[in-house]
Each structure stands twice: as structure tokens, then as C-alpha cells.
Amino acid sequence: WLQKAAEHMLGCVLCSPGCFSLFRGSALMDDNVMRTYATRSSEARHYLQYDQGEDRWLSTLLLQQGYKMEYCAASDAGTHCPEAFREFFNQRRRW
């Protein structure tokens, strides 16, 4: 909470966790963002860059294209919790 609030005050939120984020559809569908984000890993360094930090990677791509991310401490967020073990296991594997 403190880090995101500080980043917001400094004018640049560096990483927006997916479960707490709301993105503008036009920003996500920006050709340079989506094409790069959807790139399949083919080299060892890509696995670290693309697959180990999806939230940070998407945030970086948006910032590189000139989009701005903000933090709102007063916002509410909801999420879908896994109900079956398989769904839970897949979520944990991704995280």
C-alpha cells in the first residue's frame, strides 16, 4: 500500500498487479503492447522476462508506449477464487 501510494505521488506507478488492476481496453489492444506481450518465449532470457513477471512485463510495456498508471487507495476490487483443486493448482502454477 505504502509503495504504490508513494509511486502514485511521484507520478509513475511501476507495476500494477493484475488482480487489483483495471486497464483501458484501447491501451491493452495497442499493437505494440499486445503483440509484444503475446510473444512466445524462445530463448532462455525470454522465460525470465516474459513468463516470470506477467504483471510487471505488461506494466513495463504500457509505460514504454507512454501510457500512465495511477493508484487509487479508495477503490474496491473483486476477484474470482478457484473452487476446484485443478483450477487452484493452475493458478498457483501461474503465480
PDB file of N, CA and C in Angstrom:
ATOM      1  N   TRP A   1       0.822  -1.183   0.000  1.00  0.00           N
ATOM      2  CA  TRP A   1       0.000   0.000   0.000  1.00  0.00           C
ATOM      3  C   TRP A   1       0.866   1.247   0.000  1.00  0.00           C
ATOM      4  N   LEU A   2       1.845   1.314   0.896  1.00  0.00           N
ATOM      5  CA  LEU A   2       2.693   2.499   1.006  1.00  0.00           C
ATOM      6  C   LEU A   2       3.520   2.708  -0.262  1.00  0.00           C
ATOM      7  N   GLN A   3       4.049   1.623  -0.807  1.00  0.00           N
ATOM      8  CA  GLN A   3       4.875   1.748  -2.015  1.00  0.00           C
ATOM      9  C   GLN A   3       4.049   2.268  -3.189  1.00  0.00           C
ATOM     10  N   LYS A   4       2.874   1.717  -3.399  1.00  0.00           N
ATOM     11  CA  LYS A   4       2.031   2.154  -4.520  1.00  0.00           C
ATOM     12  C   LYS A   4       1.583   3.598  -4.331  1.00  0.00           C
ATOM     13  N   ALA A   5       1.250   3.976  -3.102  1.00  0.00           N
ATOM     14  CA  ALA A   5       0.853   5.359  -2.832  1.00  0.00           C
ATOM     15  C   ALA A   5       2.014   6.311  -3.106  1.00  0.00           C
ATOM     16  N   ALA A   6       3.234   5.905  -2.718  1.00  0.00           N
ATOM     17  CA  ALA A   6       4.413   6.738  -2.971  1.00  0.00           C
ATOM     18  C   ALA A   6       4.681   6.852  -4.471  1.00  0.00           C
ATOM     19  N   GLU A   7       4.593   5.728  -5.204  1.00  0.00           N
ATOM     20  CA  GLU A   7       4.789   5.762  -6.654  1.00  0.00           C
ATOM     21  C   GLU A   7       3.764   6.685  -7.313  1.00  0.00           C
ATOM     22  N   HIS A   8       2.524   6.618  -6.860  1.00  0.00           N
ATOM     23  CA  HIS A   8       1.470   7.470  -7.409  1.00  0.00           C
ATOM     24  C   HIS A   8       1.797   8.944  -7.176  1.00  0.00           C
ATOM     25  N   MET A   9       2.242   9.268  -5.980  1.00  0.00           N
ATOM     26  CA  MET A   9       2.586  10.657  -5.659  1.00  0.00           C
ATOM     27  C   MET A   9       3.783  11.147  -6.484  1.00  0.00           C
ATOM     28  N   LEU A  10       4.708  10.245  -6.792  1.00  0.00           N
ATOM     29  CA  LEU A  10       5.869  10.613  -7.613  1.00  0.00           C
ATOM     30  C   LEU A  10       5.521  10.666  -9.095  1.00  0.00           C
ATOM     31  N   GLY A  11       4.325  10.182  -9.459  1.00  0.00           N
ATOM     32  CA  GLY A  11       3.854  10.307 -10.823  1.00  0.00           C
ATOM     33  C   GLY A  11       4.053   9.105 -11.715  1.00  0.00           C
ATOM     34  N   CYS A  12       4.473   7.966 -11.165  1.00  0.00           N
ATOM     35  CA  CYS A  12       4.695   6.796 -12.005  1.00  0.00           C
ATOM     36  C   CYS A  12       4.565   5.508 -11.206  1.00  0.00           C
ATOM     37  N   VAL A  13       3.424   4.829 -11.336  1.00  0.00           N
ATOM     38  CA  VAL A  13       3.256   3.513 -10.729  1.00  0.00           C
ATOM     39  C   VAL A  13       3.964   2.523 -11.648  1.00  0.00           C
ATOM     40  N   LEU A  14       4.927   1.777 -11.114  1.00  0.00           N
ATOM     41  CA  LEU A  14       5.784   0.931 -11.937  1.00  0.00           C
ATOM     42  C   LEU A  14       5.206  -0.444 -12.228  1.00  0.00           C
ATOM     43  N   CYS A  15       4.386  -0.979 -11.330  1.00  0.00           N
ATOM     44  CA  CYS A  15       3.818  -2.303 -11.550  1.00  0.00           C
ATOM     45  C   CYS A  15       2.416  -2.337 -10.973  1.00  0.00           C
ATOM     46  N   SER A  16       1.492  -2.821 -11.779  1.00  0.00           N
ATOM     47  CA  SER A  16       0.115  -2.917 -11.342  1.00  0.00           C
ATOM     48  C   SER A  16      -0.296  -4.389 -11.309  1.00  0.00           C
ATOM     49  N   PRO A  17      -0.452  -4.976 -10.117  1.00  0.00           N
ATOM     50  CA  PRO A  17      -0.830  -6.382 -10.028  1.00  0.00           C
ATOM     51  C   PRO A  17      -2.165  -6.647 -10.724  1.00  0.00           C
ATOM     52  N   GLY A  18      -2.216  -7.681 -11.537  1.00  0.00           N
ATOM     53  CA  GLY A  18      -3.392  -7.977 -12.338  1.00  0.00           C
ATOM     54  C   GLY A  18      -4.682  -8.092 -11.561  1.00  0.00           C
ATOM     55  N   CYS A  19      -4.651  -8.702 -10.376  1.00  0.00           N
ATOM     56  CA  CYS A  19      -5.896  -8.906  -9.630  1.00  0.00           C
ATOM     57  C   CYS A  19      -6.438  -7.609  -9.045  1.00  0.00           C
ATOM     58  N   PHE A  20      -5.651  -6.559  -9.017  1.00  0.00           N
ATOM     59  CA  PHE A  20      -6.101  -5.275  -8.474  1.00  0.00           C
ATOM     60  C   PHE A  20      -6.118  -4.185  -9.534  1.00  0.00           C
ATOM     61  N   SER A  21      -6.117  -4.567 -10.794  1.00  0.00           N
ATOM     62  CA  SER A  21      -5.942  -3.596 -11.867  1.00  0.00           C
ATOM     63  C   SER A  21      -7.168  -3.474 -12.751  1.00  0.00           C
ATOM     64  N   LEU A  22      -7.309  -2.304 -13.286  1.00  0.00           N
ATOM     65  CA  LEU A  22      -8.317  -2.019 -14.290  1.00  0.00           C
ATOM     66  C   LEU A  22      -7.585  -1.272 -15.396  1.00  0.00           C
ATOM     67  N   PHE A  23      -7.556  -1.868 -16.581  1.00  0.00           N
ATOM     68  CA  PHE A  23      -6.825  -1.268 -17.692  1.00  0.00           C
ATOM     69  C   PHE A  23      -7.801  -0.788 -18.751  1.00  0.00           C
ATOM     70  N   ARG A  24      -7.445   0.272 -19.414  1.00  0.00           N
ATOM     71  CA  ARG A  24      -8.222   0.767 -20.549  1.00  0.00           C
ATOM     72  C   ARG A  24      -8.016  -0.206 -21.710  1.00  0.00           C
ATOM     73  N   GLY A  25      -9.098  -0.698 -22.289  1.00  0.00           N
ATOM     74  CA  GLY A  25      -9.032  -1.676 -23.371  1.00  0.00           C
ATOM     75  C   GLY A  25      -8.199  -1.196 -24.550  1.00  0.00           C
ATOM     76  N   SER A  26      -8.319   0.077 -24.895  1.00  0.00           N
ATOM     77  CA  SER A  26      -7.565   0.604 -26.037  1.00  0.00           C
ATOM     78  C   SER A  26      -6.062   0.572 -25.767  1.00  0.00           C
ATOM     79  N   ALA A  27      -5.661   0.709 -24.512  1.00  0.00           N
ATOM     80  CA  ALA A  27      -4.233   0.642 -24.169  1.00  0.00           C
ATOM     81  C   ALA A  27      -3.729  -0.789 -24.295  1.00  0.00           C
ATOM     82  N   LEU A  28      -4.527  -1.744 -23.829  1.00  0.00           N
ATOM     83  CA  LEU A  28      -4.118  -3.146 -23.940  1.00  0.00           C
ATOM     84  C   LEU A  28      -4.072  -3.609 -25.386  1.00  0.00           C
ATOM     85  N   MET A  29      -4.981  -3.123 -26.202  1.00  0.00           N
ATOM     86  CA  MET A  29      -5.046  -3.561 -27.594  1.00  0.00           C
ATOM     87  C   MET A  29      -4.095  -2.775 -28.500  1.00  0.00           C
ATOM     88  N   ASP A  30      -3.367  -1.825 -27.933  1.00  0.00           N
ATOM     89  CA  ASP A  30      -2.334  -1.126 -28.701  1.00  0.00           C
ATOM     90  C   ASP A  30      -1.444  -2.190 -29.335  1.00  0.00           C
ATOM     91  N   ASP A  31      -1.226  -2.090 -30.634  1.00  0.00           N
ATOM     92  CA  ASP A  31      -0.499  -3.133 -31.368  1.00  0.00           C
ATOM     93  C   ASP A  31       0.870  -3.429 -30.756  1.00  0.00           C
ATOM     94  N   ASN A  32       1.593  -2.393 -30.365  1.00  0.00           N
ATOM     95  CA  ASN A  32       2.930  -2.602 -29.803  1.00  0.00           C
ATOM     96  C   ASN A  32       2.882  -3.271 -28.435  1.00  0.00           C
ATOM     97  N   VAL A  33       1.808  -3.070 -27.683  1.00  0.00           N
ATOM     98  CA  VAL A  33       1.684  -3.693 -26.366  1.00  0.00           C
ATOM     99  C   VAL A  33       1.274  -5.153 -26.500  1.00  0.00           C
ATOM    100  N   MET A  34       0.156  -5.409 -27.154  1.00  0.00           N
ATOM    101  CA  MET A  34      -0.378  -6.765 -27.222  1.00  0.00           C
ATOM    102  C   MET A  34       0.527  -7.698 -28.023  1.00  0.00           C
ATOM    103  N   ARG A  35       1.073  -7.218 -29.133  1.00  0.00           N
ATOM    104  CA  ARG A  35       1.943  -8.074 -29.948  1.00  0.00           C
ATOM    105  C   ARG A  35       3.176  -8.489 -29.151  1.00  0.00           C
ATOM    106  N   THR A  36       3.764  -7.567 -28.444  1.00  0.00           N
ATOM    107  CA  THR A  36       4.953  -7.879 -27.647  1.00  0.00           C
ATOM    108  C   THR A  36       4.593  -8.746 -26.449  1.00  0.00           C
ATOM    109  N   TYR A  37       3.482  -8.441 -25.778  1.00  0.00           N
ATOM    110  CA  TYR A  37       3.069  -9.194 -24.600  1.00  0.00           C
ATOM    111  C   TYR A  37       2.735 -10.646 -24.954  1.00  0.00           C
ATOM    112  N   ALA A  38       2.217 -10.869 -26.160  1.00  0.00           N
ATOM    113  CA  ALA A  38       1.816 -12.210 -26.585  1.00  0.00           C
ATOM    114  C   ALA A  38       2.964 -13.010 -27.200  1.00  0.00           C
ATOM    115  N   THR A  39       4.165 -12.451 -27.222  1.00  0.00           N
ATOM    116  CA  THR A  39       5.318 -13.141 -27.794  1.00  0.00           C
ATOM    117  C   THR A  39       5.607 -14.411 -27.007  1.00  0.00           C
ATOM    118  N   ARG A  40       5.815 -15.504 -27.722  1.00  0.00           N
ATOM    119  CA  ARG A  40       6.151 -16.777 -27.076  1.00  0.00           C
ATOM    120  C   ARG A  40       7.641 -16.800 -26.757  1.00  0.00           C
ATOM    121  N   SER A  41       7.973 -17.373 -25.627  1.00  0.00           N
ATOM    122  CA  SER A  41       9.373 -17.481 -25.214  1.00  0.00           C
ATOM    123  C   SER A  41      10.109 -18.445 -26.141  1.00  0.00           C
ATOM    124  N   SER A  42      11.278 -18.013 -26.608  1.00  0.00           N
ATOM    125  CA  SER A  42      12.082 -18.872 -27.480  1.00  0.00           C
ATOM    126  C   SER A  42      13.534 -18.953 -27.027  1.00  0.00           C
ATOM    127  N   GLU A  43      13.949 -18.047 -26.153  1.00  0.00           N
ATOM    128  CA  GLU A  43      15.309 -18.044 -25.616  1.00  0.00           C
ATOM    129  C   GLU A  43      15.228 -18.088 -24.099  1.00  0.00           C
ATOM    130  N   ALA A  44      16.314 -18.494 -23.481  1.00  0.00           N
ATOM    131  CA  ALA A  44      16.332 -18.624 -22.016  1.00  0.00           C
ATOM    132  C   ALA A  44      15.993 -17.300 -21.330  1.00  0.00           C
ATOM    133  N   ARG A  45      16.509 -16.212 -21.818  1.00  0.00           N
ATOM    134  CA  ARG A  45      16.255 -14.914 -21.175  1.00  0.00           C
ATOM    135  C   ARG A  45      14.789 -14.501 -21.293  1.00  0.00           C
ATOM    136  N   HIS A  46      14.104 -14.968 -22.343  1.00  0.00           N
ATOM    137  CA  HIS A  46      12.696 -14.647 -22.512  1.00  0.00           C
ATOM    138  C   HIS A  46      11.845 -15.252 -21.405  1.00  0.00           C
ATOM    139  N   TYR A  47      12.215 -16.428 -20.924  1.00  0.00           N
ATOM    140  CA  TYR A  47      11.430 -17.060 -19.855  1.00  0.00           C
ATOM    141  C   TYR A  47      11.443 -16.199 -18.595  1.00  0.00           C
ATOM    142  N   LEU A  48      12.547 -15.543 -18.330  1.00  0.00           N
ATOM    143  CA  LEU A  48      12.615 -14.649 -17.179  1.00  0.00           C
ATOM    144  C   LEU A  48      11.858 -13.359 -17.449  1.00  0.00           C
ATOM    145  N   GLN A  49      12.020 -12.833 -18.642  1.00  0.00           N
ATOM    146  CA  GLN A  49      11.415 -11.546 -18.964  1.00  0.00           C
ATOM    147  C   GLN A  49       9.911 -11.649 -19.180  1.00  0.00           C
ATOM    148  N   TYR A  50       9.454 -12.669 -19.891  1.00  0.00           N
ATOM    149  CA  TYR A  50       8.049 -12.758 -20.266  1.00  0.00           C
ATOM    150  C   TYR A  50       7.203 -13.543 -19.268  1.00  0.00           C
ATOM    151  N   ASP A  51       7.719 -14.664 -18.792  1.00  0.00           N
ATOM    152  CA  ASP A  51       6.881 -15.608 -18.052  1.00  0.00           C
ATOM    153  C   ASP A  51       6.957 -15.500 -16.538  1.00  0.00           C
ATOM    154  N   GLN A  52       7.965 -14.898 -15.989  1.00  0.00           N
ATOM    155  CA  GLN A  52       8.120 -14.879 -14.538  1.00  0.00           C
ATOM    156  C   GLN A  52       7.482 -13.661 -13.880  1.00  0.00           C
ATOM    157  N   GLY A  53       7.182 -12.653 -14.649  1.00  0.00           N
ATOM    158  CA  GLY A  53       6.584 -11.458 -14.061  1.00  0.00           C
ATOM    159  C   GLY A  53       5.579 -10.844 -15.011  1.00  0.00           C
ATOM    160  N   GLU A  54       4.456 -11.535 -15.227  1.00  0.00           N
ATOM    161  CA  GLU A  54       3.471 -11.080 -16.208  1.00  0.00           C
ATOM    162  C   GLU A  54       2.966  -9.674 -15.901  1.00  0.00           C
ATOM    163  N   ASP A  55       2.685  -9.385 -14.633  1.00  0.00           N
ATOM    164  CA  ASP A  55       2.174  -8.069 -14.262  1.00  0.00           C
ATOM    165  C   ASP A  55       3.211  -6.983 -14.529  1.00  0.00           C
ATOM    166  N   ARG A  56       4.433  -7.243 -14.122  1.00  0.00           N
ATOM    167  CA  ARG A  56       5.497  -6.260 -14.331  1.00  0.00           C
ATOM    168  C   ARG A  56       5.779  -6.079 -15.820  1.00  0.00           C
ATOM    169  N   TRP A  57       5.754  -7.174 -16.595  1.00  0.00           N
ATOM    170  CA  TRP A  57       6.022  -7.107 -18.035  1.00  0.00           C
ATOM    171  C   TRP A  57       4.946  -6.274 -18.728  1.00  0.00           C
ATOM    172  N   LEU A  58       3.679  -6.513 -18.411  1.00  0.00           N
ATOM    173  CA  LEU A  58       2.596  -5.739 -19.016  1.00  0.00           C
ATOM    174  C   LEU A  58       2.697  -4.274 -18.607  1.00  0.00           C
ATOM    175  N   SER A  59       2.989  -4.013 -17.356  1.00  0.00           N
ATOM    176  CA  SER A  59       3.133  -2.640 -16.884  1.00  0.00           C
ATOM    177  C   SER A  59       4.270  -1.929 -17.609  1.00  0.00           C
ATOM    178  N   THR A  60       5.382  -2.613 -17.788  1.00  0.00           N
ATOM    179  CA  THR A  60       6.529  -2.030 -18.488  1.00  0.00           C
ATOM    180  C   THR A  60       6.171  -1.696 -19.930  1.00  0.00           C
ATOM    181  N   LEU A  61       5.489  -2.602 -20.606  1.00  0.00           N
ATOM    182  CA  LEU A  61       5.096  -2.349 -21.997  1.00  0.00           C
ATOM    183  C   LEU A  61       4.172  -1.144 -22.108  1.00  0.00           C
ATOM    184  N   LEU A  62       3.223  -1.024 -21.186  1.00  0.00           N
ATOM    185  CA  LEU A  62       2.313   0.120 -21.200  1.00  0.00           C
ATOM    186  C   LEU A  62       3.066   1.423 -20.953  1.00  0.00           C
ATOM    187  N   LEU A  63       3.980   1.419 -20.000  1.00  0.00           N
ATOM    188  CA  LEU A  63       4.770   2.628 -19.709  1.00  0.00           C
ATOM    189  C   LEU A  63       5.652   3.008 -20.892  1.00  0.00           C
ATOM    190  N   GLN A  64       6.239   2.015 -21.559  1.00  0.00           N
ATOM    191  CA  GLN A  64       7.089   2.292 -22.716  1.00  0.00           C
ATOM    192  C   GLN A  64       6.311   2.943 -23.859  1.00  0.00           C
ATOM    193  N   GLN A  65       5.032   2.644 -23.969  1.00  0.00           N
ATOM    194  CA  GLN A  65       4.193   3.226 -25.024  1.00  0.00           C
ATOM    195  C   GLN A  65       3.632   4.584 -24.624  1.00  0.00           C
ATOM    196  N   GLY A  66       3.983   5.043 -23.422  1.00  0.00           N
ATOM    197  CA  GLY A  66       3.564   6.373 -22.994  1.00  0.00           C
ATOM    198  C   GLY A  66       2.283   6.410 -22.179  1.00  0.00           C
ATOM    199  N   TYR A  67       1.729   5.259 -21.855  1.00  0.00           N
ATOM    200  CA  TYR A  67       0.533   5.233 -21.013  1.00  0.00           C
ATOM    201  C   TYR A  67       0.926   5.493 -19.572  1.00  0.00           C
ATOM    202  N   LYS A  68      -0.019   5.981 -18.796  1.00  0.00           N
ATOM    203  CA  LYS A  68       0.229   6.302 -17.394  1.00  0.00           C
ATOM    204  C   LYS A  68      -0.620   5.397 -16.515  1.00  0.00           C
ATOM    205  N   MET A  69      -0.058   4.913 -15.431  1.00  0.00           N
ATOM    206  CA  MET A  69      -0.800   4.109 -14.468  1.00  0.00           C
ATOM    207  C   MET A  69      -0.908   4.873 -13.167  1.00  0.00           C
ATOM    208  N   GLU A  70      -2.082   4.813 -12.562  1.00  0.00           N
ATOM    209  CA  GLU A  70      -2.324   5.500 -11.305  1.00  0.00           C
ATOM    210  C   GLU A  70      -2.789   4.511 -10.252  1.00  0.00           C
ATOM    211  N   TYR A  71      -2.677   4.910  -9.003  1.00  0.00           N
ATOM    212  CA  TYR A  71      -3.095   4.094  -7.871  1.00  0.00           C
ATOM    213  C   TYR A  71      -4.211   4.830  -7.144  1.00  0.00           C
ATOM    214  N   CYS A  72      -5.265   4.118  -6.774  1.00  0.00           N
ATOM    215  CA  CYS A  72      -6.372   4.703  -6.030  1.00  0.00           C
ATOM    216  C   CYS A  72      -6.631   3.841  -4.795  1.00  0.00           C
ATOM    217  N   ALA A  73      -6.259   4.349  -3.635  1.00  0.00           N
ATOM    218  CA  ALA A  73      -6.406   3.589  -2.390  1.00  0.00           C
ATOM    219  C   ALA A  73      -7.867   3.399  -2.001  1.00  0.00           C
ATOM    220  N   ALA A  74      -8.752   4.226  -2.516  1.00  0.00           N
ATOM    221  CA  ALA A  74     -10.162   4.147  -2.143  1.00  0.00           C
ATOM    222  C   ALA A  74     -10.960   3.200  -3.032  1.00  0.00           C
ATOM    223  N   SER A  75     -10.330   2.587  -3.996  1.00  0.00           N
ATOM    224  CA  SER A  75     -11.063   1.709  -4.911  1.00  0.00           C
ATOM    225  C   SER A  75     -11.342   0.350  -4.278  1.00  0.00           C
ATOM    226  N   ASP A  76     -12.353  -0.309  -4.799  1.00  0.00           N
ATOM    227  CA  ASP A  76     -12.704  -1.664  -4.371  1.00  0.00           C
ATOM    228  C   ASP A  76     -12.379  -2.622  -5.507  1.00  0.00           C
ATOM    229  N   ALA A  77     -11.982  -3.824  -5.160  1.00  0.00           N
ATOM    230  CA  ALA A  77     -11.663  -4.829  -6.179  1.00  0.00           C
ATOM    231  C   ALA A  77     -12.288  -6.153  -5.777  1.00  0.00           C
ATOM    232  N   GLY A  78     -12.695  -6.915  -6.784  1.00  0.00           N
ATOM    233  CA  GLY A  78     -13.225  -8.249  -6.555  1.00  0.00           C
ATOM    234  C   GLY A  78     -12.483  -9.220  -7.450  1.00  0.00           C
ATOM    235  N   THR A  79     -12.442 -10.466  -7.054  1.00  0.00           N
ATOM    236  CA  THR A  79     -11.732 -11.461  -7.850  1.00  0.00           C
ATOM    237  C   THR A  79     -12.484 -12.780  -7.798  1.00  0.00           C
ATOM    238  N   HIS A  80     -12.187 -13.630  -8.736  1.00  0.00           N
ATOM    239  CA  HIS A  80     -12.776 -14.969  -8.777  1.00  0.00           C
ATOM    240  C   HIS A  80     -11.809 -15.931  -8.094  1.00  0.00           C
ATOM    241  N   CYS A  81     -12.260 -16.588  -7.052  1.00  0.00           N
ATOM    242  CA  CYS A  81     -11.431 -17.552  -6.335  1.00  0.00           C
ATOM    243  C   CYS A  81     -11.646 -18.950  -6.910  1.00  0.00           C
ATOM    244  N   PRO A  82     -10.580 -19.721  -7.053  1.00  0.00           N
ATOM    245  CA  PRO A  82     -10.714 -21.087  -7.568  1.00  0.00           C
ATOM    246  C   PRO A  82     -11.597 -21.937  -6.650  1.00  0.00           C
ATOM    247  N   GLU A  83     -12.487 -22.719  -7.260  1.00  0.00           N
ATOM    248  CA  GLU A  83     -13.377 -23.572  -6.484  1.00  0.00           C
ATOM    249  C   GLU A  83     -12.951 -25.028  -6.509  1.00  0.00           C
ATOM    250  N   ALA A  84     -12.292 -25.446  -7.562  1.00  0.00           N
ATOM    251  CA  ALA A  84     -11.844 -26.832  -7.690  1.00  0.00           C
ATOM    252  C   ALA A  84     -10.322 -26.894  -7.539  1.00  0.00           C
ATOM    253  N   PHE A  85      -9.816 -28.056  -7.151  1.00  0.00           N
ATOM    254  CA  PHE A  85      -8.381 -28.195  -6.940  1.00  0.00           C
ATOM    255  C   PHE A  85      -7.596 -27.928  -8.217  1.00  0.00           C
ATOM    256  N   ARG A  86      -8.071 -28.445  -9.355  1.00  0.00           N
ATOM    257  CA  ARG A  86      -7.360 -28.263 -10.620  1.00  0.00           C
ATOM    258  C   ARG A  86      -7.212 -26.774 -10.960  1.00  0.00           C
ATOM    259  N   GLU A  87      -8.285 -26.028 -10.792  1.00  0.00           N
ATOM    260  CA  GLU A  87      -8.256 -24.596 -11.046  1.00  0.00           C
ATOM    261  C   GLU A  87      -7.295 -23.898 -10.079  1.00  0.00           C
ATOM    262  N   PHE A  88      -7.334 -24.283  -8.813  1.00  0.00           N
ATOM    263  CA  PHE A  88      -6.430 -23.727  -7.803  1.00  0.00           C
ATOM    264  C   PHE A  88      -4.977 -24.053  -8.154  1.00  0.00           C
ATOM    265  N   PHE A  89      -4.713 -25.289  -8.530  1.00  0.00           N
ATOM    266  CA  PHE A  89      -3.355 -25.717  -8.873  1.00  0.00           C
ATOM    267  C   PHE A  89      -2.835 -24.928 -10.076  1.00  0.00           C
ATOM    268  N   ASN A  90      -3.659 -24.751 -11.093  1.00  0.00           N
ATOM    269  CA  ASN A  90      -3.236 -23.974 -12.272  1.00  0.00           C
ATOM    270  C   ASN A  90      -2.949 -22.525 -11.920  1.00  0.00           C
ATOM    271  N   GLN A  91      -3.732 -21.959 -11.031  1.00  0.00           N
ATOM    272  CA  GLN A  91      -3.496 -20.586 -10.588  1.00  0.00           C
ATOM    273  C   GLN A  91      -2.156 -20.484  -9.870  1.00  0.00           C
ATOM    274  N   ARG A  92      -1.892 -21.404  -8.949  1.00  0.00           N
ATOM    275  CA  ARG A  92      -0.632 -21.398  -8.194  1.00  0.00           C
ATOM    276  C   ARG A  92       0.565 -21.615  -9.124  1.00  0.00           C
ATOM    277  N   ARG A  93       0.401 -22.476 -10.105  1.00  0.00           N
ATOM    278  CA  ARG A  93       1.476 -22.738 -11.059  1.00  0.00           C
ATOM    279  C   ARG A  93       1.805 -21.467 -11.850  1.00  0.00           C
ATOM    280  N   ARG A  94       0.771 -20.735 -12.249  1.00  0.00           N
ATOM    281  CA  ARG A  94       0.996 -19.486 -12.990  1.00  0.00           C
ATOM    282  C   ARG A  94       1.680 -18.451 -12.107  1.00  0.00           C
ATOM    283  N   TRP A  95       1.286 -18.399 -10.836  1.00  0.00           N
ATOM    284  CA  TRP A  95       1.839 -17.397  -9.942  1.00  0.00           C
ATOM    285  C   TRP A  95       3.208 -17.783  -9.478  1.00  0.00           C
TER     286      TRP A  95
END
